[in-house]
Amino acid sequence: MISRSSLGRVTQLASRQCYHQPANRRGVAAAASGTFKFQPGEAAGVKVASRDIAGPTTTLALVAKAGTRYQTLPGVADGLEKFAYKNTQKRSSLRITREAELLGGEISAYHSRENLVLQAKFLRDDLPYFVELLAEVASKTLFTAHEFHEEVIPVLALHQRRLLASAADLANISAHGVAFHRGLGVPFYATSSTPMTKYLTEEAVAAYATAAYAKPNIAVVANGTNPGELAKWTGEFFKDYPTSGGAAKLESSGSKYYGGEERIPHGSGNSMVIAFSGSSHFTAGSSYKPEIAVLAALLGGQSSIKWSPGFSLLAKSISGHLGVTVSTTHAAYSDAGLLSITLNGSAAAVRGASVEVVKTLKSVADGEVSKEDISKAIALAKFRALEAEQEVTYGLELTGSGLIHGASAFQTGEVAKTIGAVNAEQVTKVAKDLRALNQPRPDNLNGPRKALYTNTNPLTIHNRNGICLEGCRPYVLPLGFFTHGEMPLMIPIRYNRYLAVTARVVRRSLKEGPRLQAERRGEMELRFAKWEVSLVPNG
């Protein structure tokens, strides 16, 4: 038992320590209530932004408008990413690696649909070296032939194989293609059927790099450094940067949402994506819709509480279908967005769960959701925005993209304010708008597609292994049969698939004699066809 005298001495010591604590020392609560804002600026014609968060490390990113949306040829954006930190005019790739390791830093590169990012993490005092390194990598890479064939092409092939092995990733990529066609609809990675070896060379990647890393197309963003220091060293090492991209210009027309449906057979599982036109990110200005983030949290699917299905509507609606996982995500871009609901599981289970998903979407549009559920969704969306602010790398790419497109820097606190101002009426209205936007538009079914989709036999996903990308009624799809008030029913297909279907229809329409001759002719043409070996595997 602690004596009264001992307890008194402990109390006096604690009070004395509290008395001598510096007044400017912030507690945990004070630090949590602060906001981290990027301070934008410009140095030597290059847009810069930084937020000086106290800490011993810094994260630096060079953001370039060079994602798959702007690539001049399929695969060049991915090839430019893989050429990062290779041999330059001043340093070899080995020297770059050794110097980064000696300084305890981490260097990486990645690309998204709109941007290519060169990123470095290092100790705060090493800012000058890594600013110089990123400037050198972006402007003085040699793009040698042996590196391209020995280090870039094999890695591209590995990415293609990994993509083909994932039904969910293929579904997401195809959903973007069906939704936007061009621009944002360009595949994130070149598919295995793309004949990249015909045109993808080190010269093509070098030409794309010249346009991508021009001053109007880049921004330097840092987290954990003084804005003045960042502007000083950016002006020092980026002053000789070209102000134009040469002959190649990175242009992309404004994004337009089309919608549609696509089915891809796959042997690894079943994945269905139901997607809608979403909102652009916060830096886009007037096209930003915070209620989309609230709707994504309301639909949900993945629980935020352990051992509990959660409050989300989709988690409740599919509880009777075992083995199915559902999640709702929103991908925001500079001028558009895509709200996606992804279901994974067996074919029968996904088919049954998709019916419940459609019913849930209709209930939200009809205003049949309680205000309590909407309040929970608003709180969850706001929490996610504020929690992401604590990640040192979060907001770097968004801020750089906003500065490149002439918009403001990404401010998480402002995003949370707009989400907190959303009410139940706005959520119901945006659900109705999505439903009205995705009404069938038969005028887009032009050319041979109208003739192809005249059969009224339904297609279902029952006992079908594959990816079902649904922008329409996911449980049964009568081809050529349109009804008012349903999900989007535009049905574009790929040209190769169109040729295969039409060839099969023509063969079946022939009499037995001509049909057998046509089949033999096809076998002979296949036997004596000219085959070429490609460095990129087809599967």
Coordinates of C-alpha atoms in Angstrom, one line a residue, residues 31-510:
A31 CA -1.4 18.9 -32.8
A32 CA -4.4 17.0 -33.8
S33 CA -6.5 20.1 -34.1
G34 CA -4.0 21.9 -36.5
T35 CA -4.3 21.9 -40.2
F36 CA -1.6 21.1 -42.7
K37 CA -1.8 23.4 -45.8
F38 CA 0.3 23.4 -48.9
Q39 CA 1.9 26.8 -49.7
P40 CA 2.1 27.1 -53.5
G41 CA 4.6 29.2 -55.3
E42 CA 6.8 29.3 -58.4
A43 CA 10.6 29.1 -59.0
A44 CA 12.3 29.5 -62.4
G45 CA 9.0 28.9 -64.1
V46 CA 8.3 25.7 -62.3
K47 CA 5.2 25.4 -60.0
V48 CA 6.2 24.4 -56.4
A49 CA 4.2 23.7 -53.2
S50 CA 5.3 22.6 -49.8
R51 CA 4.0 22.2 -46.3
D52 CA 6.5 22.5 -43.4
I53 CA 5.5 19.7 -41.0
A54 CA 7.8 19.3 -38.1
G55 CA 9.9 16.2 -38.4
P56 CA 13.3 14.9 -39.4
T57 CA 12.3 13.5 -42.8
T58 CA 11.1 15.0 -46.0
T59 CA 9.1 13.6 -48.9
L60 CA 9.7 15.1 -52.3
A61 CA 7.8 14.5 -55.5
L62 CA 8.1 15.7 -59.1
V63 CA 4.6 15.4 -60.6
A64 CA 4.4 15.4 -64.4
K65 CA 1.3 15.5 -66.6
A66 CA 2.4 12.2 -68.3
G67 CA -0.1 9.5 -67.3
T68 CA -1.8 7.0 -69.6
R69 CA -4.4 9.6 -70.4
Y70 CA -1.8 11.8 -72.3
Q71 CA 0.5 9.1 -73.8
T72 CA 1.1 9.4 -77.5
L73 CA 1.4 5.6 -77.9
P74 CA 0.2 2.7 -75.8
G75 CA 2.8 1.8 -73.2
V76 CA 5.1 4.9 -73.4
A77 CA 3.9 6.2 -70.0
D78 CA 4.7 2.9 -68.4
G79 CA 8.0 2.7 -70.2
L80 CA 9.0 6.2 -69.1
E81 CA 8.2 5.2 -65.5
K82 CA 10.5 2.1 -65.8
F83 CA 13.3 4.3 -67.2
A84 CA 13.4 6.4 -63.9
Y85 CA 16.8 6.4 -62.1
K86 CA 18.6 4.7 -65.1
N87 CA 21.8 6.1 -66.6
T88 CA 21.9 9.8 -67.0
Q89 CA 24.5 12.2 -68.5
K90 CA 26.1 12.7 -65.1
R91 CA 25.5 9.5 -63.1
S92 CA 25.1 5.8 -63.8
S93 CA 22.2 3.9 -62.4
L94 CA 24.6 2.2 -60.0
R95 CA 25.9 5.5 -58.7
I96 CA 22.3 6.8 -58.2
T97 CA 21.4 3.7 -56.2
R98 CA 24.6 3.8 -54.0
E99 CA 24.3 7.5 -53.3
A100 CA 20.7 7.2 -52.3
E101 CA 21.5 4.3 -50.0
L102 CA 24.5 6.1 -48.4
L103 CA 22.1 9.0 -47.5
G104 CA 19.5 6.6 -46.2
G105 CA 16.9 7.7 -48.7
E106 CA 14.2 5.9 -50.7
I107 CA 13.6 6.6 -54.4
S108 CA 10.6 5.4 -56.4
A109 CA 8.5 6.1 -59.4
Y110 CA 4.9 5.4 -60.4
H111 CA 2.3 6.5 -62.8
S112 CA -1.5 7.0 -62.6
R113 CA -4.1 7.7 -65.3
E114 CA -3.1 11.4 -65.4
N115 CA 0.3 11.8 -63.8
L116 CA 3.8 10.3 -63.6
V117 CA 5.5 10.8 -60.2
L118 CA 9.2 10.7 -59.3
Q119 CA 9.3 10.4 -55.5
A120 CA 12.1 10.5 -52.9
K121 CA 12.1 10.2 -49.1
F122 CA 15.1 11.3 -47.2
L123 CA 16.5 13.1 -44.2
R124 CA 15.5 16.8 -44.0
D125 CA 19.0 18.1 -44.5
D126 CA 19.5 16.2 -47.7
L127 CA 17.0 18.3 -49.7
P128 CA 19.5 19.9 -52.1
Y129 CA 20.9 16.5 -53.3
F130 CA 17.5 15.0 -54.0
V131 CA 16.1 18.1 -55.8
E132 CA 19.1 17.9 -58.0
L133 CA 18.7 14.2 -58.5
L134 CA 15.0 14.5 -59.6
A135 CA 15.9 17.3 -62.0
E136 CA 18.7 15.2 -63.5
V137 CA 16.5 12.1 -63.9
A138 CA 13.8 14.1 -65.6
S139 CA 16.0 16.0 -68.0
K140 CA 19.2 14.1 -68.6
T141 CA 18.3 10.4 -68.8
L142 CA 20.1 8.7 -71.7
F143 CA 17.4 6.2 -72.7
T144 CA 20.0 3.7 -73.9
A145 CA 19.0 0.7 -76.1
H146 CA 20.5 -1.9 -73.8
E147 CA 18.6 -0.7 -70.8
F148 CA 15.4 -0.6 -72.8
H149 CA 15.6 -4.2 -74.0
E150 CA 17.2 -5.7 -70.9
E151 CA 15.5 -3.8 -68.0
V152 CA 12.4 -2.0 -69.3
I153 CA 10.7 -4.5 -71.7
P154 CA 11.0 -7.5 -69.3
V155 CA 9.5 -5.5 -66.5
L156 CA 6.6 -4.3 -68.7
A157 CA 6.0 -8.0 -69.6
L158 CA 5.8 -8.9 -65.9
H159 CA 3.3 -6.2 -65.3
Q160 CA 1.1 -7.5 -68.1
R161 CA 1.3 -11.0 -66.6
R162 CA 0.3 -9.8 -63.2
L163 CA -2.6 -7.8 -64.7
L164 CA -3.9 -10.9 -66.5
A165 CA -3.8 -12.9 -63.3
S166 CA -6.2 -10.6 -61.5
A167 CA -9.9 -10.6 -62.5
A168 CA -10.6 -7.6 -60.3
D169 CA -7.9 -5.4 -61.8
L170 CA -9.0 -6.3 -65.3
A171 CA -12.6 -5.5 -64.4
N172 CA -11.6 -2.1 -63.1
I173 CA -9.5 -1.2 -66.2
S174 CA -12.3 -2.3 -68.5
A175 CA -14.8 -0.4 -66.5
H176 CA -12.8 2.8 -67.2
G177 CA -12.6 1.9 -70.8
V178 CA -16.3 1.4 -71.1
A179 CA -17.1 4.6 -69.1
F180 CA -14.7 7.0 -70.9
H181 CA -13.5 5.2 -74.1
R182 CA -10.5 7.5 -74.7
G183 CA -8.4 9.6 -72.3
L184 CA -9.2 8.2 -68.9
G185 CA -10.4 5.0 -70.5
V186 CA -7.0 4.1 -71.8
P187 CA -5.8 0.9 -70.1
F188 CA -3.5 1.5 -67.1
Y189 CA -1.1 -1.0 -68.5
A190 CA -0.8 -2.1 -72.1
T191 CA -2.6 -5.4 -72.6
S192 CA -0.7 -8.5 -73.8
S193 CA -2.4 -8.2 -77.2
T194 CA -1.0 -4.7 -77.8
P195 CA 1.8 -5.0 -80.4
M196 CA 4.2 -2.8 -78.5
T197 CA 7.3 -4.1 -80.1
K198 CA 6.1 -2.6 -83.4
Y199 CA 6.4 1.0 -82.2
L200 CA 7.6 1.1 -78.6
T201 CA 11.3 2.0 -78.7
E202 CA 13.8 3.9 -76.6
E203 CA 13.5 6.8 -79.1
A204 CA 9.7 6.9 -78.6
V205 CA 10.1 7.0 -74.8
A206 CA 12.7 9.7 -75.1
A207 CA 10.4 11.8 -77.3
Y208 CA 7.6 11.4 -74.8
A209 CA 9.9 12.3 -71.9
T210 CA 10.8 15.6 -73.7
A211 CA 7.2 16.6 -73.8
A212 CA 6.3 15.2 -70.4
Y213 CA 9.0 17.0 -68.4
A214 CA 8.6 20.5 -69.9
K215 CA 8.1 23.3 -67.4
P216 CA 4.4 23.8 -68.1
N217 CA 3.8 20.1 -67.5
I218 CA 5.6 19.6 -64.1
A219 CA 5.3 20.6 -60.5
V220 CA 7.6 20.0 -57.5
V221 CA 5.8 19.2 -54.3
A222 CA 7.3 18.5 -50.9
N223 CA 6.1 17.5 -47.5
G224 CA 8.3 18.3 -44.5
T225 CA 10.5 21.2 -45.7
N226 CA 10.5 25.0 -45.6
P227 CA 8.8 26.5 -48.7
G228 CA 11.6 29.0 -49.1
E229 CA 14.2 26.2 -49.2
L230 CA 12.2 24.3 -51.8
A231 CA 11.8 27.3 -54.0
K232 CA 15.6 28.1 -53.7
W233 CA 16.8 24.7 -54.8
T234 CA 14.1 24.2 -57.4
G235 CA 15.2 27.5 -59.0
E236 CA 18.8 26.4 -58.9
F237 CA 18.4 23.0 -60.5
F238 CA 15.4 23.6 -62.8
K239 CA 16.5 26.8 -64.4
D240 CA 17.7 25.2 -67.6
Y241 CA 14.6 23.2 -68.1
P242 CA 12.9 23.5 -71.6
T243 CA 9.8 25.7 -71.6
S244 CA 8.1 23.6 -74.4
G245 CA 7.8 19.9 -75.1
G246 CA 9.1 20.1 -78.7
A247 CA 7.2 18.5 -81.5
A248 CA 5.2 16.2 -79.3
K249 CA 2.3 17.7 -77.4
L250 CA 0.5 16.1 -74.5
E251 CA -3.2 16.9 -75.1
S252 CA -6.4 15.2 -74.1
S253 CA -9.9 16.2 -74.8
G254 CA -12.3 16.7 -72.0
S255 CA -13.6 13.6 -70.4
K256 CA -17.1 12.4 -71.4
Y257 CA -19.0 9.6 -69.7
Y258 CA -20.5 7.1 -72.1
G259 CA -21.4 4.0 -70.1
G260 CA -22.0 0.5 -71.4
E261 CA -21.4 -3.1 -70.7
E262 CA -18.6 -5.6 -71.4
R263 CA -17.9 -9.2 -70.4
I264 CA -14.5 -10.8 -70.5
P265 CA -14.0 -14.5 -69.8
H266 CA -11.4 -15.2 -67.2
G267 CA -10.2 -18.4 -65.5
S268 CA -9.2 -17.1 -62.1
G269 CA -12.5 -16.0 -60.7
N270 CA -15.5 -13.7 -61.1
S271 CA -15.6 -9.9 -60.6
M272 CA -18.4 -7.5 -61.4
V273 CA -18.0 -3.7 -61.5
I274 CA -21.1 -1.5 -61.6
A275 CA -19.8 2.1 -62.3
F276 CA -21.3 5.5 -62.5
S277 CA -20.1 9.0 -63.4
G278 CA -18.5 10.5 -60.3
S279 CA -16.9 13.7 -59.3
S280 CA -13.6 15.3 -60.0
H281 CA -11.1 15.9 -57.2
F282 CA -11.2 19.0 -55.0
T283 CA -8.7 21.1 -57.0
A284 CA -11.0 21.0 -60.0
G285 CA -13.2 23.7 -58.5
S286 CA -16.9 23.8 -59.6
S287 CA -17.0 20.2 -60.9
Y288 CA -16.2 18.8 -57.4
K289 CA -19.1 17.2 -55.7
P290 CA -18.5 16.2 -52.0
E291 CA -21.8 14.3 -51.9
I292 CA -20.3 11.6 -54.1
A293 CA -17.8 10.8 -51.3
V294 CA -20.7 10.6 -48.8
L295 CA -22.6 8.3 -51.2
A296 CA -19.6 6.1 -51.5
A297 CA -19.4 5.8 -47.7
L298 CA -23.1 5.2 -47.5
L299 CA -23.0 2.3 -49.9
G300 CA -19.8 1.0 -48.5
G301 CA -19.5 -2.8 -48.3
Q302 CA -16.4 -3.1 -46.2
S303 CA -16.9 -2.7 -42.5
S304 CA -14.7 -0.3 -40.5
I305 CA -15.5 -2.1 -37.2
K306 CA -13.9 -5.5 -36.5
W307 CA -16.2 -8.5 -36.2
S308 CA -19.1 -6.5 -37.5
P309 CA -20.7 -6.2 -40.9
G310 CA -20.9 -2.4 -40.4
F311 CA -23.7 0.0 -41.1
S312 CA -23.2 0.4 -44.9
L313 CA -26.2 -0.4 -47.0
L314 CA -24.5 -2.9 -49.3
A315 CA -23.0 -4.8 -46.4
K316 CA -26.5 -5.3 -45.1
S317 CA -28.1 -6.1 -48.4
I318 CA -25.7 -8.9 -49.4
S319 CA -25.5 -10.5 -46.0
G320 CA -27.6 -13.4 -47.3
H321 CA -25.1 -14.3 -50.0
L322 CA -22.1 -16.1 -48.6
G323 CA -18.7 -15.9 -50.2
V324 CA -19.3 -12.5 -51.8
T325 CA -17.2 -9.4 -51.1
V326 CA -18.4 -5.9 -52.1
S327 CA -16.7 -2.6 -51.9
T328 CA -17.5 1.0 -53.1
T329 CA -14.7 3.2 -54.4
H330 CA -14.6 6.6 -56.0
A331 CA -11.7 7.5 -58.4
A332 CA -11.5 11.3 -58.8
Y333 CA -9.6 13.0 -61.7
S334 CA -9.0 16.5 -62.9
D335 CA -12.3 16.8 -64.8
A336 CA -14.2 13.6 -64.1
G337 CA -14.6 10.7 -61.7
L338 CA -15.9 7.1 -61.5
L339 CA -18.0 5.7 -58.7
S340 CA -17.5 2.0 -58.7
I341 CA -19.1 -0.9 -56.9
T342 CA -17.1 -4.1 -57.1
L343 CA -18.3 -7.6 -56.3
N344 CA -16.1 -10.7 -56.1
G345 CA -17.1 -14.3 -55.5
S346 CA -18.6 -17.3 -57.2
A347 CA -20.8 -16.8 -60.3
A348 CA -24.0 -17.7 -58.6
A349 CA -23.3 -15.7 -55.5
V350 CA -22.3 -12.6 -57.5
R351 CA -25.4 -12.9 -59.6
G352 CA -27.7 -12.9 -56.5
A353 CA -25.8 -10.2 -54.8
S354 CA -25.9 -7.9 -57.8
V355 CA -29.7 -7.9 -57.7
E356 CA -29.5 -6.6 -54.1
V357 CA -27.0 -4.0 -55.2
V358 CA -29.4 -2.6 -57.8
K359 CA -32.3 -2.6 -55.3
T360 CA -30.1 -0.7 -52.8
L361 CA -29.2 1.9 -55.4
K362 CA -32.8 2.4 -56.3
S363 CA -33.7 2.8 -52.6
V364 CA -31.1 5.6 -52.2
A365 CA -32.4 7.4 -55.2
D366 CA -36.0 7.1 -53.9
G367 CA -35.1 8.6 -50.6
E368 CA -35.8 5.5 -48.6
V369 CA -32.6 5.7 -46.5
S370 CA -32.8 6.9 -42.9
K371 CA -31.2 10.2 -41.9
E372 CA -29.2 8.4 -39.3
D373 CA -27.5 6.2 -41.9
I374 CA -26.7 9.4 -44.0
S375 CA -25.3 11.1 -40.9
K376 CA -23.0 8.1 -40.3
A377 CA -21.9 8.2 -43.9
I378 CA -21.0 11.9 -43.6
A379 CA -19.0 11.3 -40.5
L380 CA -17.2 8.4 -42.1
A381 CA -16.3 10.3 -45.2
K382 CA -15.1 13.3 -43.2
F383 CA -13.0 11.0 -41.0
R384 CA -11.4 9.4 -44.1
A385 CA -10.5 12.8 -45.5
L386 CA -8.9 14.0 -42.2
E387 CA -7.2 10.7 -41.6
A388 CA -5.5 10.8 -45.0
E389 CA -4.1 14.2 -44.1
Q390 CA -1.8 12.5 -41.6
E391 CA -0.1 10.4 -44.4
V392 CA 3.0 12.3 -45.5
T393 CA 2.6 11.2 -49.1
Y394 CA -1.1 11.9 -49.4
G395 CA -1.9 15.0 -51.4
L396 CA 1.4 15.3 -53.2
E397 CA 0.2 14.0 -56.5
L398 CA -3.2 15.8 -56.2
T399 CA -1.5 19.1 -55.3
G400 CA 0.9 18.8 -58.2
S401 CA -1.9 17.9 -60.6
G402 CA -3.9 20.9 -59.4
L403 CA -1.0 23.3 -59.9
I404 CA -0.3 21.9 -63.4
H405 CA -3.9 22.4 -64.5
G406 CA -4.0 26.0 -63.1
A407 CA -6.1 25.1 -60.1
S408 CA -5.4 25.5 -56.4
A409 CA -3.3 23.2 -54.2
F410 CA -5.0 20.2 -52.5
Q411 CA -6.1 21.2 -49.0
T412 CA -7.5 18.3 -46.9
G413 CA -9.1 20.6 -44.3
E414 CA -11.2 22.3 -47.0
V415 CA -12.3 18.9 -48.3
A416 CA -13.4 17.9 -44.9
K417 CA -15.4 21.2 -44.5
T418 CA -17.3 20.6 -47.8
I419 CA -18.1 17.0 -46.8
G420 CA -19.4 18.1 -43.4
A421 CA -21.7 20.5 -45.1
V422 CA -23.5 17.8 -47.1
N423 CA -27.1 17.0 -46.1
A424 CA -29.5 14.1 -46.8
E425 CA -31.3 16.0 -49.6
Q426 CA -28.0 16.4 -51.6
V427 CA -27.2 12.7 -51.3
T428 CA -30.7 11.7 -52.5
K429 CA -30.4 14.2 -55.4
V430 CA -27.0 13.0 -56.6
A431 CA -28.3 9.4 -56.5
K432 CA -31.2 10.5 -58.7
D433 CA -28.9 12.4 -61.0
L434 CA -26.8 9.3 -61.5
R435 CA -29.8 7.2 -62.3
A436 CA -31.1 9.8 -64.8
L437 CA -27.6 10.2 -66.4
N438 CA -27.4 6.5 -67.0
Q439 CA -30.6 6.1 -68.9
P440 CA -30.4 4.1 -72.2
R441 CA -29.3 6.1 -75.2
P442 CA -29.9 3.9 -78.3
D443 CA -28.5 6.5 -80.6
N444 CA -25.0 5.6 -79.5
L445 CA -25.5 2.1 -80.8
N446 CA -24.5 2.8 -84.3
G447 CA -23.2 0.9 -87.3
P448 CA -22.9 -2.9 -87.0
R449 CA -23.7 -2.9 -83.3
K450 CA -27.4 -2.3 -84.0
A451 CA -27.5 -5.2 -86.3
L452 CA -25.5 -7.4 -83.8
Y453 CA -27.7 -6.7 -80.8
T454 CA -31.1 -7.7 -82.1
N455 CA -31.3 -11.0 -80.3
T456 CA -33.6 -11.0 -77.3
N457 CA -32.1 -14.0 -75.6
P458 CA -30.9 -13.0 -72.1
L459 CA -27.3 -13.3 -71.0
T460 CA -26.7 -14.1 -67.4
I461 CA -23.6 -14.7 -65.3
H462 CA -24.9 -18.0 -64.0
N463 CA -22.3 -20.7 -64.3
R464 CA -20.0 -18.4 -66.2
N465 CA -16.4 -17.9 -65.1
G466 CA -15.3 -14.5 -66.1
I467 CA -15.5 -10.8 -65.6
C468 CA -18.9 -9.2 -65.9
L469 CA -18.5 -5.4 -66.2
E470 CA -22.0 -4.2 -65.7
G471 CA -23.3 -0.7 -66.5
C472 CA -26.8 -2.1 -66.8
R473 CA -29.1 -4.7 -65.2
P474 CA -26.4 -7.1 -63.8
Y475 CA -28.7 -10.1 -63.2
V476 CA -30.2 -10.4 -66.7
L477 CA -29.4 -8.5 -69.8
P478 CA -31.8 -8.9 -72.8
L479 CA -29.8 -7.7 -75.7
G480 CA -31.6 -5.1 -77.7
F481 CA -34.3 -4.8 -75.1
F482 CA -34.5 -1.3 -73.5
T483 CA -36.7 -0.3 -70.6
H484 CA -37.1 3.1 -69.0
G485 CA -35.9 3.6 -65.4
E486 CA -33.2 0.9 -65.4
M487 CA -29.4 1.1 -65.2
P488 CA -27.4 2.2 -68.3
L489 CA -28.0 0.0 -71.3
M490 CA -25.5 1.2 -73.9
I491 CA -23.6 -1.9 -75.1
P492 CA -20.3 -1.1 -77.0
I493 CA -18.1 -4.1 -77.7
R494 CA -14.5 -4.4 -78.8
Y495 CA -13.8 -4.8 -82.5
N496 CA -12.1 -8.2 -82.2
R497 CA -15.1 -9.6 -80.3
Y498 CA -17.4 -8.2 -83.0
L499 CA -15.4 -10.0 -85.8
A500 CA -15.5 -13.3 -83.9
V501 CA -19.2 -13.1 -83.3
T502 CA -20.1 -12.1 -86.8
A503 CA -17.8 -14.7 -88.3
R504 CA -19.5 -17.4 -86.2
V505 CA -23.0 -16.2 -87.2
V506 CA -22.1 -16.2 -90.9
R507 CA -20.7 -19.7 -90.7
R508 CA -23.8 -21.0 -89.0
S509 CA -26.1 -19.4 -91.6
L510 CA -24.4 -21.4 -94.4

